[in-house]
CSV table of C-alpha atoms in Angstrom, one decimal:
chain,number,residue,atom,x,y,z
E,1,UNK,CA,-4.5,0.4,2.8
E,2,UNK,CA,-4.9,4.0,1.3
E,3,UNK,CA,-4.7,7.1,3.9
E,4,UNK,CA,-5.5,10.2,3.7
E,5,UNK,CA,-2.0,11.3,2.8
E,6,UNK,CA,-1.9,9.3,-0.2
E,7,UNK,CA,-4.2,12.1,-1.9
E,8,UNK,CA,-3.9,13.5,-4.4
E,9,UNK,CA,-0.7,11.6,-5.6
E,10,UNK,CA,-2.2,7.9,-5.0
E,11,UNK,CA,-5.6,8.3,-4.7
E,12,UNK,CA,-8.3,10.6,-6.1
E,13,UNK,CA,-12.4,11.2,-5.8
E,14,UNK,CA,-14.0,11.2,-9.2
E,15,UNK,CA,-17.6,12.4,-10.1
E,16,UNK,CA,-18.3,9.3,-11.7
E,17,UNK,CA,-16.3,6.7,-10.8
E,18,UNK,CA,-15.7,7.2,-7.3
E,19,UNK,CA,-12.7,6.6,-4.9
E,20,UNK,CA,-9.7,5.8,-7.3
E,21,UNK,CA,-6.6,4.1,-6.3
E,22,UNK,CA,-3.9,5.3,-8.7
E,23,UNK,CA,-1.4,2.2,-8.0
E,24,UNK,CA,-4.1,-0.1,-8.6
E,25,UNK,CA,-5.6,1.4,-11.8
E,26,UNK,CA,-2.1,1.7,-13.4
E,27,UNK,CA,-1.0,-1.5,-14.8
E,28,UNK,CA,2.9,-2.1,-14.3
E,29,UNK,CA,4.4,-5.5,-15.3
E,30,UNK,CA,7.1,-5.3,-13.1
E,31,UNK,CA,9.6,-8.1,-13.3
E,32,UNK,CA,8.6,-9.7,-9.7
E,33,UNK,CA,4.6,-9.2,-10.4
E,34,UNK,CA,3.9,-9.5,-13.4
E,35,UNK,CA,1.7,-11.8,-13.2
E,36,UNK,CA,-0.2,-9.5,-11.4
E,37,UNK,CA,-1.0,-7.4,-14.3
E,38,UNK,CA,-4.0,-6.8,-16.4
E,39,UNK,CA,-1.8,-5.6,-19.1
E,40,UNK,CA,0.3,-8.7,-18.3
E,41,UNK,CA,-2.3,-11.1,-18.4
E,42,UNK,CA,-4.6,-9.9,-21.5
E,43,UNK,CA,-1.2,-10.3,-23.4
E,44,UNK,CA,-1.3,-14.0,-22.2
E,45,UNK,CA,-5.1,-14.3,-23.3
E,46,UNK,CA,-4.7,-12.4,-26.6
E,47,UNK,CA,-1.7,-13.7,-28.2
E,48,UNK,CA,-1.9,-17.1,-26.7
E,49,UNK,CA,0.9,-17.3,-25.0
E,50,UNK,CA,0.1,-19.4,-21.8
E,51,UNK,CA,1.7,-23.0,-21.4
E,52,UNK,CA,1.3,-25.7,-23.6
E,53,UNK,CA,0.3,-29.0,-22.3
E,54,UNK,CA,0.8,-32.2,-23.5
E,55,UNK,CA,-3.2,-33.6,-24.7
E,56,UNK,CA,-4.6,-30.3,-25.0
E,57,UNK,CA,-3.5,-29.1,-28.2
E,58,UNK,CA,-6.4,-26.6,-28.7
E,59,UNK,CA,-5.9,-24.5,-25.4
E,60,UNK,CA,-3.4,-23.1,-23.5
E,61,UNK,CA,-3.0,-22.4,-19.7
E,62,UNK,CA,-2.1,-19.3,-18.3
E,63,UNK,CA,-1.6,-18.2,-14.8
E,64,UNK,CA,-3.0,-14.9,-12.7
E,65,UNK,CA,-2.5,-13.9,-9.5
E,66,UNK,CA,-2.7,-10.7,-7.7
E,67,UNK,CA,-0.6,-10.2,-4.3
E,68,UNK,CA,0.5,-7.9,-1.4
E,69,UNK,CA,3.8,-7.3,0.7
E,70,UNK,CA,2.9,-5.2,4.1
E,71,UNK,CA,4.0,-5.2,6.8
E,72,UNK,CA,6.1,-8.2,6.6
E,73,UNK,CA,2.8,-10.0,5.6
E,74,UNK,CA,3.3,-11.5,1.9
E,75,UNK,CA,-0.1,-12.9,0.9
E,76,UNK,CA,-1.0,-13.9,-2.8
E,77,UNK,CA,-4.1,-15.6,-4.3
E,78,UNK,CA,-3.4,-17.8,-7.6
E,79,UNK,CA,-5.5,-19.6,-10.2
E,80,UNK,CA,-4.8,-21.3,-13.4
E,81,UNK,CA,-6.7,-21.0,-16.7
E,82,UNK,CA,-7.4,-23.4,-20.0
E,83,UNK,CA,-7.9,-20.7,-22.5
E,84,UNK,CA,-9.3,-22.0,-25.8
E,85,UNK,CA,-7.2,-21.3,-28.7
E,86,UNK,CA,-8.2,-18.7,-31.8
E,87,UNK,CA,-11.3,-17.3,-29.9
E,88,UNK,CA,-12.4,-14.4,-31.4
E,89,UNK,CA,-11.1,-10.5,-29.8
E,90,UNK,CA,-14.8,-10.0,-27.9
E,91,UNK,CA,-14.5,-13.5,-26.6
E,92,UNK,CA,-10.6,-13.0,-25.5
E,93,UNK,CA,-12.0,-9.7,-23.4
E,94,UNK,CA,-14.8,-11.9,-21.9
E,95,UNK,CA,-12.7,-14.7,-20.8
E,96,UNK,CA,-10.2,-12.0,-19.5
E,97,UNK,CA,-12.5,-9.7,-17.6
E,98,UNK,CA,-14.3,-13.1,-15.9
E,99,UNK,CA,-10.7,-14.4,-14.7
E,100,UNK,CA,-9.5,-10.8,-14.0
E,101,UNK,CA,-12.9,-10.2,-11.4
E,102,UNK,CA,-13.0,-13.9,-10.0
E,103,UNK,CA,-9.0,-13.3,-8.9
E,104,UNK,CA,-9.8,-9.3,-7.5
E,105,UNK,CA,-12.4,-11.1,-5.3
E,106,UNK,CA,-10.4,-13.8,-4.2
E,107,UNK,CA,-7.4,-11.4,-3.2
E,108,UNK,CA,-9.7,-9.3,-1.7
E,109,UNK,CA,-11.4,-12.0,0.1
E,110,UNK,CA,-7.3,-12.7,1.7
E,111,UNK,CA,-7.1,-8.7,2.4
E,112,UNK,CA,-10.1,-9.1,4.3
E,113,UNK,CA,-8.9,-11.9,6.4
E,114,UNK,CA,-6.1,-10.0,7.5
E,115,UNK,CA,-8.5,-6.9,9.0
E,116,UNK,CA,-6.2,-7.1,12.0
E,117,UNK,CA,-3.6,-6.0,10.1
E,118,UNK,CA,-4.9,-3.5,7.5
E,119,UNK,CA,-8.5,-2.6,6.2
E,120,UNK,CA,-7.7,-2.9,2.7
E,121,UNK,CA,-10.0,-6.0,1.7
E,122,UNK,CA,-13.0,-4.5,-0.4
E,123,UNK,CA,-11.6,-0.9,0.4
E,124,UNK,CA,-14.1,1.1,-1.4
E,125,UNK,CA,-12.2,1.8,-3.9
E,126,UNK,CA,-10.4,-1.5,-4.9
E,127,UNK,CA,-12.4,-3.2,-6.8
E,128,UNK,CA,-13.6,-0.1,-9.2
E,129,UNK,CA,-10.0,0.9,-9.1
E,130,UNK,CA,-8.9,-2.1,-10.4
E,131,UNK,CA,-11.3,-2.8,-13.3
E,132,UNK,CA,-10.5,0.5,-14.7
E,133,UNK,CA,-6.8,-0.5,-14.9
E,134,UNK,CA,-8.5,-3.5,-16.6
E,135,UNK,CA,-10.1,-1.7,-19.7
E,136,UNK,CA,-7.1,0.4,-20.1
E,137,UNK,CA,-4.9,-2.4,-20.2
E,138,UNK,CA,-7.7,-3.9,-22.9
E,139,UNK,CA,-9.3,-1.6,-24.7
E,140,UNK,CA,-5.9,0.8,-24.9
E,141,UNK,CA,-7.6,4.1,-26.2
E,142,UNK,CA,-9.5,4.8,-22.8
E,143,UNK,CA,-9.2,8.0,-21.3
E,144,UNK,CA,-10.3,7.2,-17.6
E,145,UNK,CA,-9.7,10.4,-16.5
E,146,UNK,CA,-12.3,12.3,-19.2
E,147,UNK,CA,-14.5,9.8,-18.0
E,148,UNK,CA,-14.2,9.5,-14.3
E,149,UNK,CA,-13.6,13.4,-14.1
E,150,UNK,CA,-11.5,13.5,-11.1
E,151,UNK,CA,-11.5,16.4,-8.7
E,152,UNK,CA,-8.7,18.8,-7.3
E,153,UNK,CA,-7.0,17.2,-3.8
E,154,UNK,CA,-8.9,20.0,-1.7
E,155,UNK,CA,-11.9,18.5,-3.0
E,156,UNK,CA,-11.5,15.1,-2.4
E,157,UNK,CA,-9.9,15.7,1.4
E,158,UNK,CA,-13.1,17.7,2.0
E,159,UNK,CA,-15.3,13.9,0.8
E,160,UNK,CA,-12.8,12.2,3.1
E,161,UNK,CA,-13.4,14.2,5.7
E,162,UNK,CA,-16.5,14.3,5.7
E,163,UNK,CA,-17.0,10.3,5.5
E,164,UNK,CA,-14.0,9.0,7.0
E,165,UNK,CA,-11.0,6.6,5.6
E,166,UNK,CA,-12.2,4.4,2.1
E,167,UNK,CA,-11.1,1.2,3.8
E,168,UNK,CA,-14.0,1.6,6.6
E,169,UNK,CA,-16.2,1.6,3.6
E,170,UNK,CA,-16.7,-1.9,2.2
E,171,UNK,CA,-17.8,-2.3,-1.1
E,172,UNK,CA,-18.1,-5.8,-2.9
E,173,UNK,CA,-18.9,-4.9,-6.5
E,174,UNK,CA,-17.3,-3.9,-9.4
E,175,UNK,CA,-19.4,-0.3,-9.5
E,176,UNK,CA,-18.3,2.9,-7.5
E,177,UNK,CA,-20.0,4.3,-4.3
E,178,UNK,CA,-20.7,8.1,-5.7
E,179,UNK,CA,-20.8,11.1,-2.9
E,180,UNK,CA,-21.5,14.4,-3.0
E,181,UNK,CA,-18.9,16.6,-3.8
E,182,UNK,CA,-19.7,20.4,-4.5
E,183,UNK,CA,-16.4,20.6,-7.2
E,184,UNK,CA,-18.3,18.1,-9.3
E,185,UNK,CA,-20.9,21.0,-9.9
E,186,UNK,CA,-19.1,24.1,-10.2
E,187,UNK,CA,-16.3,22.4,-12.4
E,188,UNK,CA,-17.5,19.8,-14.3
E,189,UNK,CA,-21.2,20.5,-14.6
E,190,UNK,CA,-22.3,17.0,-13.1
E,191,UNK,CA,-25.5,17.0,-10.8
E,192,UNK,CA,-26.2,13.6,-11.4
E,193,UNK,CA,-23.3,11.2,-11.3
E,194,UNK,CA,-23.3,8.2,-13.5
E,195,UNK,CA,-20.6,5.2,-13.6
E,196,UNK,CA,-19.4,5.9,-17.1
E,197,UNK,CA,-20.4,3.0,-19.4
E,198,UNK,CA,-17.4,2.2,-21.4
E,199,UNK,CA,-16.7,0.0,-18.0
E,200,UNK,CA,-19.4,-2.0,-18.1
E,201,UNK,CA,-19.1,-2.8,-22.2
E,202,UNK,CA,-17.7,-5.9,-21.9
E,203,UNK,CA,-19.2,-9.1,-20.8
E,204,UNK,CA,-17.3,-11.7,-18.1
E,205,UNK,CA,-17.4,-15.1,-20.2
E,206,UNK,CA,-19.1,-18.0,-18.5
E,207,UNK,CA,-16.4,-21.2,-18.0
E,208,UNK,CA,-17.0,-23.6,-20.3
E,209,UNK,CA,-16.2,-24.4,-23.6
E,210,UNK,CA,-14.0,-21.1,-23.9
E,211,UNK,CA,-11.8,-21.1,-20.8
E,212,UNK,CA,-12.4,-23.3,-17.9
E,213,UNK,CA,-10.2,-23.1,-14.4
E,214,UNK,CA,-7.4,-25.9,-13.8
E,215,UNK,CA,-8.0,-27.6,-10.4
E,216,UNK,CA,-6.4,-31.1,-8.7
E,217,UNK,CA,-9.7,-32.5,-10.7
E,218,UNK,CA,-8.2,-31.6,-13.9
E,219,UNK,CA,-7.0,-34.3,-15.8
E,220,UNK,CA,-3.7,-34.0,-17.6
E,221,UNK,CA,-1.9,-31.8,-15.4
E,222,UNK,CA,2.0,-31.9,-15.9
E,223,UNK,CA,2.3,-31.1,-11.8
E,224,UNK,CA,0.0,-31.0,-9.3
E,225,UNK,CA,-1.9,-27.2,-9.4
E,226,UNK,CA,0.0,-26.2,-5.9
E,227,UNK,CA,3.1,-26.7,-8.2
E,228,UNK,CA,1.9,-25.1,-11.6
E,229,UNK,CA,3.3,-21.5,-10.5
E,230,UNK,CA,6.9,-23.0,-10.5
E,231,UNK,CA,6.5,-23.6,-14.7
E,232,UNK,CA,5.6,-19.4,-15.1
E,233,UNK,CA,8.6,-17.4,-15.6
């Protein structure tokens, strides 16, 4: 749940990304989330390190989750992947981005459940927020900041101001919500915002043949899927 306070140090307006949340963009594999990472979990995709299980030589499993402690409120929401083994890089990304955006939506789905707690689920800028964190993380050499152009903290209190807090904002997609903002014209030259395209460039995989979600229906299973989290370290 972002405040106003939390500018500029935690959150930020950008021209062309939007409402960004700092703490979600920056990917941190901290010992007690790390599952929680992008950075964490595309190291699982790309160098095949998930779970081996017994009868499915050719894949391995792997687990994401992304969480929240407020409040004394701890909610998480978990899934488990089959990942194919030796997929190409662009089809690693895919299958990463398309578990990465199905478990944002399911956490934010919890968040949102909770409104009489906090407003966070689908904040407006969660969901951008985090799939920036998501290309850094991946792609390594991405300079969100050059892209997004952020403005100074007078300038985003002023767009806070004048719409209110993010989380009374709802937005469900992975693209920003752009306002005006008078900085983005005097100091970065932008009259026509655009969501910068390096965040769209990679696909979400279909599941399938590549990677396919691990359910009670899976066959196979060493545990049943409520226990699968106590085999992740």
């Amino acid at each position: 749940m972002s405040s106003r306070s939390d500018i500029p140090n935690r959150l930020i307006y950008t021209c062309n990304c939007g409402w960004i949340d700092i703490g979600h963009l920056v990917s941190v594999e901290k010992p007690a989330n790390r599952h929680a990472s992008a950075s964490y979990l595309w190291k699982d995709v790309s160098l095949e390190r998930g779970l081996q299980v017994p009868g499915r030589p050719d894949h391995h499993l792997v687990m994401y989750r992304q969480g929240m402690r407020k409040f004394g409120l701890s909610r998480d929401f978990t899934k488990f992947y089959f990942i194919r083994k030796g997929l190409p890089l662009a089809t690693q990304r895919s299958v990463a981005l398309a578990i990465f955006k199905e478990v944002s939506m399911g956490f934010e789905d919890v968040q949102a459940s909770l409104s009489a707690f906090t407003d966070s689920g689908f904040s407006e800028e969660d969901l951008v927020s985090n799939l920036l964190g998501f290309y850094v993380a991946v792609l390594g050499n991405v300079d969100w900041r050059n892209h997004c152009k952020p403005v100074s903290a007078e300038a985003s209190r002023v767009v806070w101001d004048t719409l209110g807090p993010v989380g009374s904002r709802k937005n469900r997609q992975f693209v920003p919500k752009l306002h005006a903002c008078e900085e983005c014209k005097t100091k970065h030259h932008i009259t026509q915002p655009q969501f910068p395209p390096i965040f769209s460039s990679i696909r979400p995989a279909q599941q399938g043949a590549d990677f396919f979600e691990a359910t009670e229906a899976t066959p196979g299973l060493p545990v049943p899927v409520h226990m699968l989290s106590t085999l992740f370290v």
